C-alpha cells in the first residue's frame, strides 16, 4: 500500500491534485479516515474538523476545475497545534482554562496556508500552553509516540509530530519556544524547522514566551518542510516583531535543495556529545558528521561556553514572560469562569483551572519578576542570553552551521520524567541555546537507536534558513534515515 | 538545608498571580520552586559585568501601523465567549467603585 | 506655643488621550460615545494570540507633545508591561513605558495671582488606556465592562513636585491643556475623560527640604475639583500633623458629593507591578527623518501667538485671550484676518485703514457677534460661516457698502440662509446709498411733503431734524446716516 494517499508527501499530493490524478476531497477523506482509525491509539488530535477540511478541499477542486492557479500546498492536508487560532473551531492549548473557546479569527499562518490551498484537518494535542517536553501536561489526554505507543512523542508539539509520523497528515504546524518542534521531530523521526525569531508571524499563536515563540512545521522530508516554511514566512503587519526581509520568500528555500555542500563549514560542539547523551545518540551523530565530511563539508570544532547556562536562563525568561502572557486567562471576557463570592476569589479559582506545570511556571515567573528579585534573576538571565548570542557570533566566524544532537536521548517512556520537573527541563538542553539567541534551527532524522529515531540539529545565523535547508537536503539525499517510518505508518488504515 | 523561598513568599506570589492554591499545594509548590531556584544559583555565578541584557534576540525596531480604522469583532461574537454578559457589557463580579 | 507653618508639595500626573482615529495598538476606532463593546477587536479585548502594533500617528503626537513642552526625545525608547489584575484591564497588564520613556525633562510656564513660574516635567511616556467599568447598571451586583475605551492611546505627563498650592496646580493643568490642545495632541475634553489628573500631595514645615509622606489623589476630572480636592487634602494633612498625628502613604479619591477625599487603599496593599520590557514590541525608534517631519507639524506655541497678535494686530491682552480659547477659534481668527487683508487690498477707503487694522476689526466682530454662535467639541469647532465669508462681510463694512448695524443683520441672515454676504446685501437692497445727489433728491421730496414740519423747524423747533432723518432713511433703505445728516443740514439751512 505504499502509494496509499496517507503515505504520500505533501509535494507528491500537490502534484496529483495539479495533474488531476486525485481530487483534494479524496485526499482530505483519506486523511480524515486515517485519523479516524488511528488516533484512538495515538491521541494526536484534540479536535478534528472534518466538515471544514472537506469544504476547503472542495474549494481547491473547484479552483482547479475553473483553471485557476493552484497554490504550493493545494489540496495538502495539514494539522495545526491547538495553540494556533483557526476561525470557528476550538483552540484550547490543551488546557481546561480554554475549554469550549472558539477562536473568532484566523492566525496569520492559517490565512497563508489557506491561500496556498492547504486543507486544515484539525487541532493537535500538546503540552498545556506548550509547557512541557513530553506532551504529558495536556489537560485532556496523552499522546503516544507512533514508533512505540508506550513512549512520549516529545513536546510540547507532541500531537503535531505524532500526527505526521502516524500518517494522519503529511504536514503539521507546531510552535517552538525552547525546542517544542525540534525535540518531538527528533523523537518521531521527522524534519522540523524552528525559524529565526521574527521570520514567521506570531499573530494568532497563543503566546507562551513571546520573545522565544516561533511557529514551525513538521514534515516527513526536507522538501516538504521547505515548501511549507516558505508559505508561512514573511513580514506580517499584525506582528510588530515580524521582520521585513528584503528577499521574497517564494523559492528561497526550495532552490537550495539540489545544491551540494562542498566547502561548507560545519561547526561541531564536542561538549554536546560528551556528558548526558545516550551512546546511541552519540553514535548516530558521529556517523552523521562522517556523512557530511564525505559530502565535502569542512568539519570544525566550535564551543558555546555559555550554553551550559541556557537551561537556567530559559527557565527564568520563559516563565517570566508566561506569567504575564497568561494573565489574560482570567474568566472575565472568554473561557470558563469559576463564579465565587468575590472578584478576587473568582480570579483565583478560575485561574486554578491551569494545570500543575503551568501553575508552577506562572509562580516561578511571577517570583523572578517581583520586586527585589528582578535583577538577580530576570536581568541576569537576559544578560546570559547576550553572552549566548556572542558565543554563536564567535562560532559563526568559523563555520556556516552549528551541529549538535537535537535531544540527548531517544523518546523516553511515558511517565519516566514526570516526577521531577528539572529532569524534564534537561530534555531541552540542546534546543534551548538557539532559541535564546533567536536563531533558526532544523532537526532532521539521522538514524535509529534501539529502533527509535535520533535527531540531528543544525543551527544557522539569523535569517539563514536557506543554508539549513541546503545542508539538510544534501544530508537527506546521502542517507536513508528519512525513509524509516513508525510501524503503524504504512500498515492498514485508509487507502 | 536552607530555604531559597519561604512558604510566606510562595503565598504572596500566588496572590500576585491570582492563583488560589490549597495549603497542601502551596507546600508542594514551595518545594518545587526551592529545587528550581537552588539549581539556578549557578547562573548567578556567571560573570555578566558590563553585559547588556537581551530583550529581543534579533535586532529590530518596532514596525508601526497607520492610523486607519479597521473592522473589529462584532459585539455579539465577542460577548458569546464571555461567561456572562448583560446590556452589551461583559458582566463581571462586583468591582469596588472609584478605582 | 509656637505655630508651625506648612507648605504643600504637589506633583501632578496627567493622562491625556492622543487625538488619533484609532487605538494605540489596534485599528479600532477611538470615537467617543459609541454603544458599549462596538469598537473592539482581538487585540484590545486581549484575546488569546492577539498582538499589539503601535499606531504611528499616536507616536508622532506624543513626540509633538514632547517638542511642544521642551522635552528631550529618546530616539530609541521601550514599551514595558505593567502587570496587575483588574476586569477593565484586558490582558492582565497595561502596555506602558517604564525605564526608557519617549520624552524626558521639559517644562511649562504657569501664571497665578503671584506671577509666572516655570514648572519642570520629569517625563512624558506613551501608554494605553483601560476599559470602562459600569457600576449599578447591570442586573444584581454585577459590574459591566465596556472595552471601547480599552487601548486608547494616552500620554502620561509626569510633573516634578514643584507646585505649592491648589491655585498653582490648577494653573498648571490649564496651561498644559492649552499647550496640548493647540499642538493638536489632545482634545482637552475633561468631561469625556480625555484629560485626567492624579495629584501627589504632601506637606512639610516651611524651610524643610525633605518631603513629607505623600498621598495620591486619583482621577480628578474637573478643574474645579482639582482645586477643591487639593485644598481639602492639604487641610486634612495639616490637621493631622498639627495634632501630632502621622500621614500614611495611601491612594485617595475625591468625592464630589461628600466634598472630601476618601481613602482607596494603603501602601501595604500597593501593587507589585513587575514591570519588564514588552517582548511583543521591539524598541520604538524615532529616527532623524521622522523627527524632522514631526517637527514641521508643531504649531506656533499659543503664548507666542497671543503676544504676536498684540504686537502686530493691535489686539488687547483680553482680545488675545478670548480668541485663543480654542485652537480652531484661533485659526479661524487668523484665517479671517488674513482674508480681510487680502480682500481690502487696493480697494479700501484710505481713511478707514487707519481706523482699525483688519485683525482688530475681525477680533471686535468675532467677540461681539460670531463667538456667540460657535460651538466647540473637543478639538473640533463649528462656525456659522467660513472665515472667508466673515472677512467678506467685514470688507463690505470697510468699503462702506453697509454700515456696522446692517452688518449684524446680514450676519444673522448668513447664519440663517447660508448665503454669501454680498448676495444678501444685493438681494435685499441693503447697500448704503452713497450717492449725495440721490440723497438730496429724497431730502427735498420729504421736505416738500411736510411743509408744516419745515415751518416749525425754521421757527426754532430744531429737534424736528430727527423726524426728517427718520423719513429720509425710511425712504432710502440703507443710506449712510452721516451722509443723510450732512445733506439734510445743508438743505434745511437753505433760505
JSON list of C-alpha atoms in Angstrom, two decimals, chain C residues 98-189:
[
{"chain": "C", "resi": 98, "resn": "UNK", "atom": "CA", "xyz": [8.99, 52.37, 32.30]},
{"chain": "C", "resi": 99, "resn": "UNK", "atom": "CA", "xyz": [12.76, 52.68, 32.32]},
{"chain": "C", "resi": 100, "resn": "UNK", "atom": "CA", "xyz": [13.18, 54.19, 28.84]},
{"chain": "C", "resi": 101, "resn": "UNK", "atom": "CA", "xyz": [10.33, 56.67, 28.21]},
{"chain": "C", "resi": 102, "resn": "UNK", "atom": "CA", "xyz": [9.87, 58.51, 24.91]},
{"chain": "C", "resi": 103, "resn": "UNK", "atom": "CA", "xyz": [10.32, 62.03, 26.35]},
{"chain": "C", "resi": 104, "resn": "UNK", "atom": "CA", "xyz": [12.20, 63.27, 29.37]},
{"chain": "C", "resi": 105, "resn": "UNK", "atom": "CA", "xyz": [12.55, 66.61, 31.12]},
{"chain": "C", "resi": 106, "resn": "UNK", "atom": "CA", "xyz": [10.80, 69.64, 29.60]},
{"chain": "C", "resi": 107, "resn": "UNK", "atom": "CA", "xyz": [8.86, 72.37, 31.37]},
{"chain": "C", "resi": 108, "resn": "UNK", "atom": "CA", "xyz": [5.95, 74.77, 31.13]},
{"chain": "C", "resi": 109, "resn": "UNK", "atom": "CA", "xyz": [5.17, 78.24, 32.41]},
{"chain": "C", "resi": 110, "resn": "UNK", "atom": "CA", "xyz": [2.22, 78.91, 34.65]},
{"chain": "C", "resi": 111, "resn": "UNK", "atom": "CA", "xyz": [0.63, 82.19, 35.66]},
{"chain": "C", "resi": 112, "resn": "UNK", "atom": "CA", "xyz": [-1.09, 82.72, 39.00]},
{"chain": "C", "resi": 113, "resn": "UNK", "atom": "CA", "xyz": [-2.03, 85.70, 41.10]},
{"chain": "C", "resi": 114, "resn": "UNK", "atom": "CA", "xyz": [1.57, 85.60, 42.34]},
{"chain": "C", "resi": 115, "resn": "UNK", "atom": "CA", "xyz": [3.03, 85.97, 38.85]},
{"chain": "C", "resi": 116, "resn": "UNK", "atom": "CA", "xyz": [4.62, 83.50, 36.46]},
{"chain": "C", "resi": 117, "resn": "UNK", "atom": "CA", "xyz": [6.61, 80.40, 37.33]},
{"chain": "C", "resi": 118, "resn": "UNK", "atom": "CA", "xyz": [8.30, 77.67, 35.32]},
{"chain": "C", "resi": 119, "resn": "UNK", "atom": "CA", "xyz": [7.45, 74.11, 36.35]},
{"chain": "C", "resi": 120, "resn": "UNK", "atom": "CA", "xyz": [9.67, 71.20, 35.29]},
{"chain": "C", "resi": 121, "resn": "UNK", "atom": "CA", "xyz": [8.49, 67.92, 33.89]},
{"chain": "C", "resi": 122, "resn": "UNK", "atom": "CA", "xyz": [10.01, 64.53, 34.67]},
{"chain": "C", "resi": 123, "resn": "UNK", "atom": "CA", "xyz": [8.85, 62.64, 31.61]},
{"chain": "C", "resi": 124, "resn": "UNK", "atom": "CA", "xyz": [6.13, 62.09, 29.05]},
{"chain": "C", "resi": 125, "resn": "UNK", "atom": "CA", "xyz": [5.57, 58.47, 28.13]},
{"chain": "C", "resi": 126, "resn": "UNK", "atom": "CA", "xyz": [3.13, 56.61, 25.92]},
{"chain": "C", "resi": 127, "resn": "UNK", "atom": "CA", "xyz": [0.65, 54.05, 27.18]},
{"chain": "C", "resi": 128, "resn": "UNK", "atom": "CA", "xyz": [-2.76, 52.53, 26.59]},
{"chain": "C", "resi": 129, "resn": "UNK", "atom": "CA", "xyz": [-5.98, 53.25, 28.44]},
{"chain": "C", "resi": 130, "resn": "UNK", "atom": "CA", "xyz": [-8.05, 50.69, 30.31]},
{"chain": "C", "resi": 131, "resn": "UNK", "atom": "CA", "xyz": [-11.68, 49.79, 29.61]},
{"chain": "C", "resi": 132, "resn": "UNK", "atom": "CA", "xyz": [-14.59, 51.31, 31.47]},
{"chain": "C", "resi": 133, "resn": "UNK", "atom": "CA", "xyz": [-16.34, 49.64, 34.38]},
{"chain": "C", "resi": 134, "resn": "UNK", "atom": "CA", "xyz": [-20.01, 50.49, 34.52]},
{"chain": "C", "resi": 135, "resn": "UNK", "atom": "CA", "xyz": [-21.43, 50.20, 38.02]},
{"chain": "C", "resi": 136, "resn": "UNK", "atom": "CA", "xyz": [-25.01, 49.86, 39.03]},
{"chain": "C", "resi": 137, "resn": "UNK", "atom": "CA", "xyz": [-26.43, 49.33, 35.56]},
{"chain": "C", "resi": 138, "resn": "UNK", "atom": "CA", "xyz": [-26.26, 45.57, 35.35]},
{"chain": "C", "resi": 139, "resn": "UNK", "atom": "CA", "xyz": [-28.64, 43.14, 36.89]},
{"chain": "C", "resi": 140, "resn": "UNK", "atom": "CA", "xyz": [-27.86, 42.42, 40.52]},
{"chain": "C", "resi": 141, "resn": "UNK", "atom": "CA", "xyz": [-24.43, 43.40, 41.76]},
{"chain": "C", "resi": 142, "resn": "UNK", "atom": "CA", "xyz": [-22.53, 42.81, 38.54]},
{"chain": "C", "resi": 143, "resn": "UNK", "atom": "CA", "xyz": [-20.14, 45.32, 37.13]},
{"chain": "C", "resi": 144, "resn": "UNK", "atom": "CA", "xyz": [-20.38, 45.65, 33.36]},
{"chain": "C", "resi": 145, "resn": "UNK", "atom": "CA", "xyz": [-17.25, 46.25, 31.35]},
{"chain": "C", "resi": 146, "resn": "UNK", "atom": "CA", "xyz": [-17.16, 48.22, 28.10]},
{"chain": "C", "resi": 147, "resn": "UNK", "atom": "CA", "xyz": [-13.92, 47.74, 26.16]},
{"chain": "C", "resi": 148, "resn": "UNK", "atom": "CA", "xyz": [-14.48, 50.57, 23.66]},
{"chain": "C", "resi": 149, "resn": "UNK", "atom": "CA", "xyz": [-12.01, 52.69, 25.62]},
{"chain": "C", "resi": 150, "resn": "UNK", "atom": "CA", "xyz": [-9.53, 49.85, 26.15]},
{"chain": "C", "resi": 151, "resn": "UNK", "atom": "CA", "xyz": [-6.33, 50.53, 24.27]},
{"chain": "C", "resi": 152, "resn": "UNK", "atom": "CA", "xyz": [-6.99, 54.21, 23.62]},
{"chain": "C", "resi": 153, "resn": "UNK", "atom": "CA", "xyz": [-3.62, 55.93, 23.23]},
{"chain": "C", "resi": 154, "resn": "UNK", "atom": "CA", "xyz": [-2.52, 58.12, 26.11]},
{"chain": "C", "resi": 155, "resn": "UNK", "atom": "CA", "xyz": [0.47, 60.09, 27.15]},
{"chain": "C", "resi": 156, "resn": "UNK", "atom": "CA", "xyz": [1.25, 60.38, 30.81]},
{"chain": "C", "resi": 157, "resn": "UNK", "atom": "CA", "xyz": [2.85, 63.71, 31.65]},
{"chain": "C", "resi": 158, "resn": "UNK", "atom": "CA", "xyz": [4.66, 63.47, 34.96]},
{"chain": "C", "resi": 159, "resn": "UNK", "atom": "CA", "xyz": [5.44, 66.83, 36.54]},
{"chain": "C", "resi": 160, "resn": "UNK", "atom": "CA", "xyz": [8.10, 67.48, 39.16]},
{"chain": "C", "resi": 161, "resn": "UNK", "atom": "CA", "xyz": [6.73, 68.13, 42.67]},
{"chain": "C", "resi": 162, "resn": "UNK", "atom": "CA", "xyz": [7.27, 71.86, 42.26]},
{"chain": "C", "resi": 163, "resn": "UNK", "atom": "CA", "xyz": [3.74, 73.14, 42.76]},
{"chain": "C", "resi": 164, "resn": "UNK", "atom": "CA", "xyz": [2.99, 74.73, 46.12]},
{"chain": "C", "resi": 165, "resn": "UNK", "atom": "CA", "xyz": [-0.74, 75.45, 46.07]},
{"chain": "C", "resi": 166, "resn": "UNK", "atom": "CA", "xyz": [-4.01, 74.34, 44.59]},
{"chain": "C", "resi": 167, "resn": "UNK", "atom": "CA", "xyz": [-4.04, 77.55, 42.59]},
{"chain": "C", "resi": 168, "resn": "UNK", "atom": "CA", "xyz": [-0.72, 76.64, 41.01]},
{"chain": "C", "resi": 169, "resn": "UNK", "atom": "CA", "xyz": [-1.95, 73.13, 40.33]},
{"chain": "C", "resi": 170, "resn": "UNK", "atom": "CA", "xyz": [-5.00, 74.47, 38.54]},
{"chain": "C", "resi": 171, "resn": "UNK", "atom": "CA", "xyz": [-2.91, 76.95, 36.54]},
{"chain": "C", "resi": 172, "resn": "UNK", "atom": "CA", "xyz": [-0.53, 74.13, 35.60]},
{"chain": "C", "resi": 173, "resn": "UNK", "atom": "CA", "xyz": [-3.36, 71.97, 34.34]},
{"chain": "C", "resi": 174, "resn": "UNK", "atom": "CA", "xyz": [-4.90, 74.77, 32.33]},
{"chain": "C", "resi": 175, "resn": "UNK", "atom": "CA", "xyz": [-1.57, 75.72, 30.78]},
{"chain": "C", "resi": 176, "resn": "UNK", "atom": "CA", "xyz": [-0.83, 72.11, 29.97]},
{"chain": "C", "resi": 177, "resn": "UNK", "atom": "CA", "xyz": [-4.24, 71.56, 28.46]},
{"chain": "C", "resi": 178, "resn": "UNK", "atom": "CA", "xyz": [-3.86, 74.69, 26.31]},
{"chain": "C", "resi": 179, "resn": "UNK", "atom": "CA", "xyz": [-0.48, 73.60, 25.01]},
{"chain": "C", "resi": 180, "resn": "UNK", "atom": "CA", "xyz": [-1.64, 70.08, 24.19]},
{"chain": "C", "resi": 181, "resn": "UNK", "atom": "CA", "xyz": [-4.83, 71.29, 22.52]},
{"chain": "C", "resi": 182, "resn": "UNK", "atom": "CA", "xyz": [-3.01, 73.86, 20.42]},
{"chain": "C", "resi": 183, "resn": "UNK", "atom": "CA", "xyz": [-0.47, 71.25, 19.41]},
{"chain": "C", "resi": 184, "resn": "UNK", "atom": "CA", "xyz": [-3.39, 69.09, 18.25]},
{"chain": "C", "resi": 185, "resn": "UNK", "atom": "CA", "xyz": [-2.26, 66.37, 20.63]},
{"chain": "C", "resi": 186, "resn": "UNK", "atom": "CA", "xyz": [-5.28, 66.22, 22.92]},
{"chain": "C", "resi": 187, "resn": "UNK", "atom": "CA", "xyz": [-8.87, 67.45, 22.69]},
{"chain": "C", "resi": 188, "resn": "UNK", "atom": "CA", "xyz": [-8.87, 68.79, 26.23]},
{"chain": "C", "resi": 189, "resn": "UNK", "atom": "CA", "xyz": [-12.20, 67.21, 26.98]}
]
